[in-house]
Tab-separated table of C-alpha atoms in Angstrom:
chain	number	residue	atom	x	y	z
A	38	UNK	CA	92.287	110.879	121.929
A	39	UNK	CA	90.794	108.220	119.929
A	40	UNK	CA	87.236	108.073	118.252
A	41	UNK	CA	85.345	105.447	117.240
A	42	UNK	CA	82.308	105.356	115.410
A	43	UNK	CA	79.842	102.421	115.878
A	44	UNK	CA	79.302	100.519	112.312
A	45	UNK	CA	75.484	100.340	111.160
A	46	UNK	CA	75.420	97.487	108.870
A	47	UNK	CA	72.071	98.147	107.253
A	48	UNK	CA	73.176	101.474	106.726
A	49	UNK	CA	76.003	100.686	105.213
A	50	UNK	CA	74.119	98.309	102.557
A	51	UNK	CA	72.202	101.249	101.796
A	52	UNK	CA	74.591	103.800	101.783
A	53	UNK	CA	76.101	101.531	98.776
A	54	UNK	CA	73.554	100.969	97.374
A	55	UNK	CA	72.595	104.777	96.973
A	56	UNK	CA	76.343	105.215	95.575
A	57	UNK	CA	75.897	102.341	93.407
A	58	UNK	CA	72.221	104.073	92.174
A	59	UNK	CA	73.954	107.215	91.607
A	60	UNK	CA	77.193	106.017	90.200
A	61	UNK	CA	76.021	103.225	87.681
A	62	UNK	CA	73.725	106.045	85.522
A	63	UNK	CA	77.040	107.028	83.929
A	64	UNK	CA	80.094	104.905	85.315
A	65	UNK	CA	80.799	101.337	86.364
A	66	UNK	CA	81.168	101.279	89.890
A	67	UNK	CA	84.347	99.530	91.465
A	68	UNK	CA	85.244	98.076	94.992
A	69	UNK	CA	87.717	101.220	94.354
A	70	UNK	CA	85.600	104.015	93.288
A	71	UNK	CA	82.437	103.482	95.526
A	72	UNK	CA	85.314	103.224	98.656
A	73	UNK	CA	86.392	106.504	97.477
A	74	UNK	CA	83.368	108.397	97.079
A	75	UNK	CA	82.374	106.787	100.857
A	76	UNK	CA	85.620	108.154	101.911
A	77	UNK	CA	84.686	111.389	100.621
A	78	UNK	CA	81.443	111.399	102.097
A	79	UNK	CA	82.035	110.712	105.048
A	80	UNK	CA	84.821	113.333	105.596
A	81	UNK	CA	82.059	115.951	104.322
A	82	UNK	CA	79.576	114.541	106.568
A	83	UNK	CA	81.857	114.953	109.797
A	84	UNK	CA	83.106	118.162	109.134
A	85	UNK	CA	79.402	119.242	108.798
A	86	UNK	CA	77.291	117.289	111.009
A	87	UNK	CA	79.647	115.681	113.625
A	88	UNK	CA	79.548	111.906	112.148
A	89	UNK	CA	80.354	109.553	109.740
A	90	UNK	CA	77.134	108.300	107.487
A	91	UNK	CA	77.251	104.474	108.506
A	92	UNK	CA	80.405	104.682	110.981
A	93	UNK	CA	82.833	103.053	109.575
A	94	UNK	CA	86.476	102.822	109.830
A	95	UNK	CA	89.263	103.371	107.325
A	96	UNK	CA	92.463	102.014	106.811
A	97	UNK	CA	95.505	103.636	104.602
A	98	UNK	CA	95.634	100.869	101.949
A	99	UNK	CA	98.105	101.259	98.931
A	100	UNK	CA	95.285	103.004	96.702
A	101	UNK	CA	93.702	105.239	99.155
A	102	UNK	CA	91.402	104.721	102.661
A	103	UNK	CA	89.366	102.103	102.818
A	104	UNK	CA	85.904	101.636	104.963
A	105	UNK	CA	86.850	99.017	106.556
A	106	UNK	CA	83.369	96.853	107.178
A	107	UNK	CA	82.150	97.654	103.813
A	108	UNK	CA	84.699	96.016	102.377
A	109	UNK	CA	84.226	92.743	104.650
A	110	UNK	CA	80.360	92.952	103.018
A	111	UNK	CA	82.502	93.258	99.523
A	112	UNK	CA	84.499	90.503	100.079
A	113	UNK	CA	81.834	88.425	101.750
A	114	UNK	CA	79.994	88.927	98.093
A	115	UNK	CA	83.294	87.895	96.053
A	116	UNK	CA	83.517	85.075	98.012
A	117	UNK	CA	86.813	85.539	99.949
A	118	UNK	CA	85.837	86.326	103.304
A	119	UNK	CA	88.086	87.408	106.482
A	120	UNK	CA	88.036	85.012	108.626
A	121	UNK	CA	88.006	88.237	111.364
A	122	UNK	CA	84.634	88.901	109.946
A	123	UNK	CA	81.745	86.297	110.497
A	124	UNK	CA	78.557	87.990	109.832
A	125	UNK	CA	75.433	86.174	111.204
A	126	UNK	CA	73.242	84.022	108.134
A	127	UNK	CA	70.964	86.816	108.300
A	128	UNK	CA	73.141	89.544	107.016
A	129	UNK	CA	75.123	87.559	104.547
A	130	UNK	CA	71.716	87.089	103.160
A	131	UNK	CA	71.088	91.048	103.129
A	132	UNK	CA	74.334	91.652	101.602
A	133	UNK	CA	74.122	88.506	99.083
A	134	UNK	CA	70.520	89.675	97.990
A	135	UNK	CA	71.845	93.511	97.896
A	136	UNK	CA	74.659	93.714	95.270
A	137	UNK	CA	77.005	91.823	93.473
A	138	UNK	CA	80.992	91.692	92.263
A	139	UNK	CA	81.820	91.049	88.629
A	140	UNK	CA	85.298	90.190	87.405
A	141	UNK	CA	86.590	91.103	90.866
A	142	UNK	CA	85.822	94.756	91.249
A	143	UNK	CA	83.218	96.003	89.425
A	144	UNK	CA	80.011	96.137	91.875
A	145	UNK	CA	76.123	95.568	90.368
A	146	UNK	CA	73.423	96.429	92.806
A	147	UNK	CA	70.543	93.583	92.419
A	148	UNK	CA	67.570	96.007	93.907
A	149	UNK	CA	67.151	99.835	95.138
A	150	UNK	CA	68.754	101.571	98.212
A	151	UNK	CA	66.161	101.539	101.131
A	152	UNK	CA	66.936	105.328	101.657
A	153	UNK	CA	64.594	104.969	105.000
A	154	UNK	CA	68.256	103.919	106.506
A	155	UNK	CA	69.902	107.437	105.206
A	156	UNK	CA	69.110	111.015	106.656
A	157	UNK	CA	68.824	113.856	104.643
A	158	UNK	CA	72.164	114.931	105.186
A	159	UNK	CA	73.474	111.241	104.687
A	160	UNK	CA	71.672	111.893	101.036
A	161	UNK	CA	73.370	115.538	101.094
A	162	UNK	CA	76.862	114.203	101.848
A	163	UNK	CA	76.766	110.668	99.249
A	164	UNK	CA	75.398	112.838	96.256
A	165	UNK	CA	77.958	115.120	96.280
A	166	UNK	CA	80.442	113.574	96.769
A	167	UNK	CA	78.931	111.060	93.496
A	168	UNK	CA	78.992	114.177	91.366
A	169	UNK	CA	82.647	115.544	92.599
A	170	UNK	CA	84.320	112.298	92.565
A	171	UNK	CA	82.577	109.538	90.856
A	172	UNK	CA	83.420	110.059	87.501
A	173	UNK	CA	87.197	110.552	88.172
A	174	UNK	CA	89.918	107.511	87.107
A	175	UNK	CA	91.365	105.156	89.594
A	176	UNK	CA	94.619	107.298	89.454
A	177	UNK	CA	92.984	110.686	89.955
A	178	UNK	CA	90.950	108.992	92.718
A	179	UNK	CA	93.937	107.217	94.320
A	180	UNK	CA	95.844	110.889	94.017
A	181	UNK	CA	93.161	112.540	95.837
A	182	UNK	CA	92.571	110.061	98.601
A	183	UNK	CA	96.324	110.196	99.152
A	184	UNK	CA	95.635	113.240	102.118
A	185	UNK	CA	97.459	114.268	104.829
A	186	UNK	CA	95.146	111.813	107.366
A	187	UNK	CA	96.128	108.752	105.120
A	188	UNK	CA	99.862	110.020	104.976
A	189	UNK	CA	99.693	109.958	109.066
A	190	UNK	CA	98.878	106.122	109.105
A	191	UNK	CA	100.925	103.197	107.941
A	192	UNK	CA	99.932	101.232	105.101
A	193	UNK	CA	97.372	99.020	106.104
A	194	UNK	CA	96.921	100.551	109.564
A	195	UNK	CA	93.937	102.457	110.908
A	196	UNK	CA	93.575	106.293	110.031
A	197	UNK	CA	92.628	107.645	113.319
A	198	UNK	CA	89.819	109.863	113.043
A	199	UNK	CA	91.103	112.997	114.131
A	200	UNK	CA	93.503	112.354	111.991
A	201	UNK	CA	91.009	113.315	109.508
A	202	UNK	CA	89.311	115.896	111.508
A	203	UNK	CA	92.671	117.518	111.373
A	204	UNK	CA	92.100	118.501	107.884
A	205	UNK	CA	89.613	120.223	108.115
A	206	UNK	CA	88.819	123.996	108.662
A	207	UNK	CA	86.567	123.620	111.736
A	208	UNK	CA	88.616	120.793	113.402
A	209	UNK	CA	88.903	122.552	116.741
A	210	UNK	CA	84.809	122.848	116.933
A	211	UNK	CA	84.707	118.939	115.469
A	212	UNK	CA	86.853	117.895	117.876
A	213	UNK	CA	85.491	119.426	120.806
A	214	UNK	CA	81.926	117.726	119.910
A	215	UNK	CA	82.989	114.653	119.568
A	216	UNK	CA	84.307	115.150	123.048
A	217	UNK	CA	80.922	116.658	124.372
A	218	UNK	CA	78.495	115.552	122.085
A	219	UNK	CA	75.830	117.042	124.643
A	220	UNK	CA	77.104	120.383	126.390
C-alpha cells in the first residue's frame, strides 16, 4: 500500500526556517545538512505521532533522502528551478523573502521561523533531531541517511513511506493508523 502525505508549503518554510534558527547558532547550514536533519525529523515524528511535520516526500539521491518540495523552494532560491515545479508569484515571494543560498549550498535565513505553522511535537521532533544530527559532517550524515528505506529505492526514485515505517519498532501499529486514521 502506498502513502502519501499532502505537502504544506508554509509549513515547510517554517519548518526550515526553525532548522536554519537552530542550526546556524553553531554550524553553517547546507542544502545537505538541513535535508538531513528534516529527514530525521520526520522519521521521529511518524514513528511517534503518525505524520510527517510538513508532508513531504523523499527521494534516495546519491547523498542520502531528500524532501522532495523543499528542495524545489531551494532551488527556486538558487535560481535553477524545475520546470515540474511552478509555484504561484505569491509563494516564490514567501520563499524569496524567507532564506537564501550562498555559494550553492550553504542556506542563510533572512527573518525568524513563524513557529505558529509548527505543533509542539513538530518543535519536539526538529530540535532533536538539530542536536543529534546537525553538527555531524556531510560523510557521517550521508552514512547515516544511507538506511534500509533508502537502500529499498533506486537512486533518484521515491522512498515509499512504509518503506520507512518498516524501520521502525512500532511499524505494525504505524501502519495500521495510517490505514485507519479514525477507528
Amino acid at each position: 500500500m502506498e502513502y502519501q502525505f499532502n505537502f504544506n508549503i508554509e509549513k515547510g518554510i517554517e519548518s526550515l526556517l526553525y532548522i536554519l534558527d537552530l542550526l546556524e547558532k553553531t554550524v553553517q547550514p547546507t542544502i545537505h545538512s538541513v535535508s538531513k536533519v528534516l529527514y530525521f525529523a520526520d522519521k521521529e515524528h511518524l514513528e511517534k505521532y503518525g505524520r510527517f511535520i510538513c508532508g513531504d516526500n523523499y527521494y534516495a539521491m546519491k547523498h542520502g533522502p531528500v524532501p522532495s518540495q523543499i528542495y524545489n523552494l531551494l532551488k527556486l532560491v538558487r535560481g535553477d528551478l524545475s520546470p515540474s515545479f511552478q509555484p504561484s508569484a505569491e509563494i516564490s515571494e514567501q520563499v524569496l523573502h524567507a532564506f537564501k543560498i550562498v555559494d550553492k549550498h550553504d542556506i542563510k535565513k533572512l527573518r525568524q521561523p513563524n513557529t505558529d505553522f509548527l505543533s509542539d511535537s513538530d518543535m519536539e521532533c526538529l530540535n532533536h533531531s538539530v542536536t543529534k544530527y546537525g553538527g555531524l559532517s556531510f560523510t557521517k550524515l550521508t552514512e547515516l541517511s544511507h538506511d534500509r528505506a533508502w537502500e529499498s529505492a533506486d537512486e533518484n526514485d521515491l522512498i515509499d513511506v512504509e518503506d520507512i515505517i518498516k524501520t521502525f519498532d512500532n511499524s505494525i501499529e504505524i501502519l495500521e493508523h495510517l490505514q485507519n486514521p479514525h477507528p
